Amino acid sequence: MLNNWVVAPTCLPLVRRRCHACASDRFRASGRFRVNANHKVIDAWLLVLCTGCGDTAKLTLLERVNVRSVRPELLDLLHANDPALTAELLQDPGVQRRNRIALDWAGAWRLDTGGSDHLDREVIDVSVRFAARIPVRPERLVAEGCGLSRAEVARLAEEGKLISAVRLGSRISGDFTFTLKR
């Protein structure tokens, strides 16, 4: 029987970026957007707040874009400060690259295993699905979901009792499956 686990976000991740006013390197998304139009061009930013001093920084979303080329639904969401749009844009690789930021997911996600009835079986087949692009080591998920230590997970993989197509020691953010034989 295949068990389905889900790695789901619990809140917005912190933004890793150096603050120009203090020594902090973490910002939290305020959930607010700033939109500025100048004749036929538009600029849009996501506002983030420094966790150290509270200073505001802007993450560029749109820069000198023709107003007609922006979807009206997107403009409505920007003006409404939509929280779902904030989460979507923070995870967008283009926005991260343009603003030279990274996301800090520490404490911002959880693993839903659907209960502990799978722990007493001899063979466990698990499909892990990511609800968002959260970089996590698969061995950490296996350890947390099966109630094992990470060293024990590494030992089981070495002995061939933990089988997966992905490398267990490297961070991934995409779906994978594994089989655990006890």
mmCIF file of C-alpha atoms in Angstrom:
data_model
loop_
_atom_site.group_PDB
_atom_site.id
_atom_site.type_symbol
_atom_site.label_atom_id
_atom_site.label_comp_id
_atom_site.label_asym_id
_atom_site.label_seq_id
_atom_site.Cartn_x
_atom_site.Cartn_y
_atom_site.Cartn_z
ATOM 1 C CA MET A 1 0.000 0.000 0.000
ATOM 2 C CA LEU A 2 1.362 3.411 -1.020
ATOM 3 C CA ASN A 3 1.445 6.099 1.671
ATOM 4 C CA ASN A 4 1.208 9.732 0.590
ATOM 5 C CA TRP A 5 3.158 12.327 2.520
ATOM 6 C CA VAL A 6 2.967 16.071 1.883
ATOM 7 C CA VAL A 7 5.584 18.732 2.639
ATOM 8 C CA ALA A 8 3.462 21.848 3.126
ATOM 9 C CA PRO A 9 4.335 25.437 4.035
ATOM 10 C CA THR A 10 2.995 26.721 7.355
ATOM 11 C CA CYS A 11 3.876 30.373 6.759
ATOM 12 C CA LEU A 12 5.851 32.560 4.381
ATOM 13 C CA PRO A 13 9.601 31.944 4.385
ATOM 14 C CA LEU A 14 12.079 34.616 5.397
ATOM 15 C CA VAL A 15 13.975 36.417 2.649
ATOM 16 C CA ARG A 16 17.763 36.218 2.878
ATOM 17 C CA ARG A 17 19.226 39.564 1.853
ATOM 18 C CA ARG A 18 21.643 41.985 3.523
ATOM 19 C CA CYS A 19 20.035 44.987 5.203
ATOM 20 C CA HIS A 20 21.633 48.308 4.300
ATOM 21 C CA ALA A 21 20.761 49.841 7.685
ATOM 22 C CA CYS A 22 21.885 47.114 10.114
ATOM 23 C CA ALA A 23 23.815 43.846 10.162
ATOM 24 C CA SER A 24 20.748 41.617 9.715
ATOM 25 C CA ASP A 25 20.434 39.355 6.685
ATOM 26 C CA ARG A 26 16.781 38.316 7.082
ATOM 27 C CA PHE A 27 13.616 40.055 5.910
ATOM 28 C CA ARG A 28 9.988 39.051 6.285
ATOM 29 C CA ALA A 29 7.403 39.710 3.608
ATOM 30 C CA SER A 30 4.981 42.417 4.665
ATOM 31 C CA GLY A 31 2.316 41.212 2.231
ATOM 32 C CA ARG A 32 2.093 44.661 0.699
ATOM 33 C CA PHE A 33 2.873 45.768 -2.826
ATOM 34 C CA ARG A 34 3.868 49.155 -4.140
ATOM 35 C CA VAL A 35 2.683 49.987 -7.656
ATOM 36 C CA ASN A 36 3.783 53.115 -9.500
ATOM 37 C CA ALA A 37 2.587 54.121 -12.958
ATOM 38 C CA ASN A 38 4.189 56.815 -15.077
ATOM 39 C CA HIS A 39 2.226 57.512 -18.259
ATOM 40 C CA LYS A 40 2.250 54.186 -20.154
ATOM 41 C CA VAL A 41 4.774 52.269 -18.035
ATOM 42 C CA ILE A 42 4.355 50.623 -14.653
ATOM 43 C CA ASP A 43 6.659 49.499 -11.834
ATOM 44 C CA ALA A 44 5.689 47.077 -9.028
ATOM 45 C CA TRP A 45 7.552 45.982 -5.902
ATOM 46 C CA LEU A 46 6.936 43.601 -3.009
ATOM 47 C CA LEU A 47 7.748 45.290 0.292
ATOM 48 C CA VAL A 48 9.809 43.327 2.835
ATOM 49 C CA LEU A 49 10.730 44.329 6.393
ATOM 50 C CA CYS A 50 14.101 43.754 8.065
ATOM 51 C CA THR A 51 13.824 41.413 11.058
ATOM 52 C CA GLY A 52 16.554 43.368 12.867
ATOM 53 C CA CYS A 53 15.658 47.027 12.492
ATOM 54 C CA GLY A 54 12.287 46.997 10.712
ATOM 55 C CA ASP A 55 13.596 48.940 7.727
ATOM 56 C CA THR A 56 11.666 48.474 4.468
ATOM 57 C CA ALA A 57 13.216 47.142 1.273
ATOM 58 C CA LYS A 58 11.617 46.611 -2.138
ATOM 59 C CA LEU A 59 11.822 43.470 -4.267
ATOM 60 C CA THR A 60 11.334 44.365 -7.922
ATOM 61 C CA LEU A 61 8.465 42.554 -9.652
ATOM 62 C CA LEU A 62 7.805 44.762 -12.681
ATOM 63 C CA GLU A 63 10.183 47.395 -13.989
ATOM 64 C CA ARG A 64 9.261 49.896 -16.699
ATOM 65 C CA VAL A 65 6.699 47.529 -18.246
ATOM 66 C CA ASN A 66 4.054 48.773 -20.660
ATOM 67 C CA VAL A 67 0.714 48.905 -18.818
ATOM 68 C CA ARG A 68 -1.123 47.152 -21.658
ATOM 69 C CA SER A 69 1.171 44.115 -21.389
ATOM 70 C CA VAL A 70 0.235 43.457 -17.735
ATOM 71 C CA ARG A 71 -2.819 41.266 -17.148
ATOM 72 C CA PRO A 72 -5.659 43.243 -15.511
ATOM 73 C CA GLU A 73 -6.171 40.391 -12.974
ATOM 74 C CA LEU A 74 -2.536 40.746 -11.857
ATOM 75 C CA LEU A 75 -2.956 44.497 -11.384
ATOM 76 C CA ASP A 76 -6.099 43.895 -9.311
ATOM 77 C CA LEU A 77 -4.222 41.402 -7.091
ATOM 78 C CA LEU A 78 -1.304 43.816 -6.675
ATOM 79 C CA HIS A 79 -3.642 46.654 -5.665
ATOM 80 C CA ALA A 80 -5.498 44.326 -3.250
ATOM 81 C CA ASN A 81 -2.231 43.153 -1.575
ATOM 82 C CA ASP A 82 -3.245 39.532 -2.178
ATOM 83 C CA PRO A 83 -1.439 37.142 0.271
ATOM 84 C CA ALA A 84 -1.547 34.212 -2.182
ATOM 85 C CA LEU A 85 0.185 36.375 -4.791
ATOM 86 C CA THR A 86 2.856 37.261 -2.212
ATOM 87 C CA ALA A 87 3.574 33.563 -1.602
ATOM 88 C CA GLU A 88 3.610 32.788 -5.333
ATOM 89 C CA LEU A 89 5.958 35.646 -6.229
ATOM 90 C CA LEU A 90 8.381 34.898 -3.373
ATOM 91 C CA GLN A 91 8.825 31.372 -4.752
ATOM 92 C CA ASP A 92 9.228 32.533 -8.364
ATOM 93 C CA PRO A 93 12.824 31.771 -9.470
ATOM 94 C CA GLY A 94 12.793 34.823 -11.764
ATOM 95 C CA VAL A 95 11.971 37.169 -8.893
ATOM 96 C CA GLN A 96 14.632 35.531 -6.716
ATOM 97 C CA ARG A 97 17.286 35.842 -9.422
ATOM 98 C CA ARG A 98 16.384 39.434 -10.349
ATOM 99 C CA ASN A 99 16.574 40.582 -6.726
ATOM 100 C CA ARG A 100 19.528 38.340 -5.743
ATOM 101 C CA ILE A 101 17.658 36.806 -2.817
ATOM 102 C CA ALA A 102 17.238 33.341 -1.340
ATOM 103 C CA LEU A 103 14.480 31.993 0.871
ATOM 104 C CA ASP A 104 14.981 30.685 4.401
ATOM 105 C CA TRP A 105 12.409 27.923 4.990
ATOM 106 C CA ALA A 106 13.591 27.080 8.543
ATOM 107 C CA GLY A 107 10.479 26.565 10.665
ATOM 108 C CA ALA A 108 8.124 27.482 7.814
ATOM 109 C CA TRP A 109 7.035 23.995 6.724
ATOM 110 C CA ARG A 110 5.640 20.743 8.111
ATOM 111 C CA LEU A 111 5.463 17.102 7.029
ATOM 112 C CA ASP A 112 1.975 15.580 6.904
ATOM 113 C CA THR A 113 2.270 11.771 7.004
ATOM 114 C CA GLY A 114 -1.419 10.963 7.422
ATOM 115 C CA GLY A 115 -0.942 9.193 10.749
ATOM 116 C CA SER A 116 1.412 6.659 12.302
ATOM 117 C CA ASP A 117 -0.249 3.420 11.149
ATOM 118 C CA HIS A 118 2.587 2.794 8.657
ATOM 119 C CA LEU A 119 5.293 2.534 11.333
ATOM 120 C CA ASP A 120 4.570 -1.098 12.299
ATOM 121 C CA ARG A 121 4.728 -2.562 8.765
ATOM 122 C CA GLU A 122 7.701 -4.514 7.428
ATOM 123 C CA VAL A 123 7.746 -2.717 4.045
ATOM 124 C CA ILE A 124 6.680 0.899 3.597
ATOM 125 C CA ASP A 125 6.161 2.480 0.156
ATOM 126 C CA VAL A 126 5.896 6.265 0.381
ATOM 127 C CA SER A 127 5.250 8.982 -2.177
ATOM 128 C CA VAL A 128 6.360 12.424 -0.969
ATOM 129 C CA ARG A 129 4.714 15.433 -2.622
ATOM 130 C CA PHE A 130 5.822 19.054 -2.185
ATOM 131 C CA ALA A 131 3.058 21.665 -1.984
ATOM 132 C CA ALA A 132 5.668 24.403 -2.572
ATOM 133 C CA ARG A 133 9.313 24.559 -3.683
ATOM 134 C CA ILE A 134 10.787 23.905 -0.244
ATOM 135 C CA PRO A 135 14.388 22.610 -0.341
ATOM 136 C CA VAL A 136 14.687 19.739 2.156
ATOM 137 C CA ARG A 137 16.970 16.722 2.462
ATOM 138 C CA PRO A 138 14.987 13.522 1.804
ATOM 139 C CA GLU A 139 16.811 11.759 4.651
ATOM 140 C CA ARG A 140 15.382 14.371 7.039
ATOM 141 C CA LEU A 141 11.857 13.700 5.771
ATOM 142 C CA VAL A 142 12.301 9.926 6.079
ATOM 143 C CA ALA A 143 13.713 10.314 9.585
ATOM 144 C CA GLU A 144 10.920 12.632 10.710
ATOM 145 C CA GLY A 145 8.132 10.612 9.075
ATOM 146 C CA CYS A 146 9.321 7.208 10.324
ATOM 147 C CA GLY A 147 10.507 8.295 13.761
ATOM 148 C CA LEU A 148 14.177 7.451 13.070
ATOM 149 C CA SER A 149 17.418 9.341 13.541
ATOM 150 C CA ARG A 150 19.185 10.673 10.445
ATOM 151 C CA ALA A 151 22.158 8.418 11.208
ATOM 152 C CA GLU A 152 19.831 5.408 11.258
ATOM 153 C CA VAL A 153 18.321 6.483 7.923
ATOM 154 C CA ALA A 154 21.837 6.728 6.427
ATOM 155 C CA ARG A 155 22.659 3.258 7.798
ATOM 156 C CA LEU A 156 19.475 1.763 6.311
ATOM 157 C CA ALA A 157 20.287 3.321 2.927
ATOM 158 C CA GLU A 158 23.820 1.906 3.099
ATOM 159 C CA GLU A 159 22.484 -1.579 3.872
ATOM 160 C CA GLY A 160 20.044 -1.383 0.925
ATOM 161 C CA LYS A 161 16.944 -1.360 3.120
ATOM 162 C CA LEU A 162 16.020 2.190 2.097
ATOM 163 C CA ILE A 163 15.600 2.508 -1.666
ATOM 164 C CA SER A 164 14.970 5.750 -3.532
ATOM 165 C CA ALA A 165 15.784 7.177 -6.957
ATOM 166 C CA VAL A 166 16.931 10.480 -5.411
ATOM 167 C CA ARG A 167 20.082 11.135 -3.408
ATOM 168 C CA LEU A 168 19.038 11.199 0.215
ATOM 169 C CA GLY A 169 21.786 13.557 1.389
ATOM 170 C CA SER A 170 21.184 16.417 -1.057
ATOM 171 C CA ARG A 171 18.428 19.011 -0.918
ATOM 172 C CA ILE A 172 15.515 18.583 -3.293
ATOM 173 C CA SER A 173 12.228 20.434 -3.714
ATOM 174 C CA GLY A 174 10.429 18.037 -6.054
ATOM 175 C CA ASP A 175 8.295 14.969 -5.528
ATOM 176 C CA PHE A 176 9.965 11.589 -4.939
ATOM 177 C CA THR A 177 9.206 8.083 -3.713
ATOM 178 C CA PHE A 178 11.038 5.641 -1.465
ATOM 179 C CA THR A 179 10.686 2.118 -0.078
ATOM 180 C CA LEU A 180 11.763 1.202 3.442
ATOM 181 C CA LYS A 181 12.285 -2.444 4.440
ATOM 182 C CA ARG A 182 12.748 -3.203 8.122
#
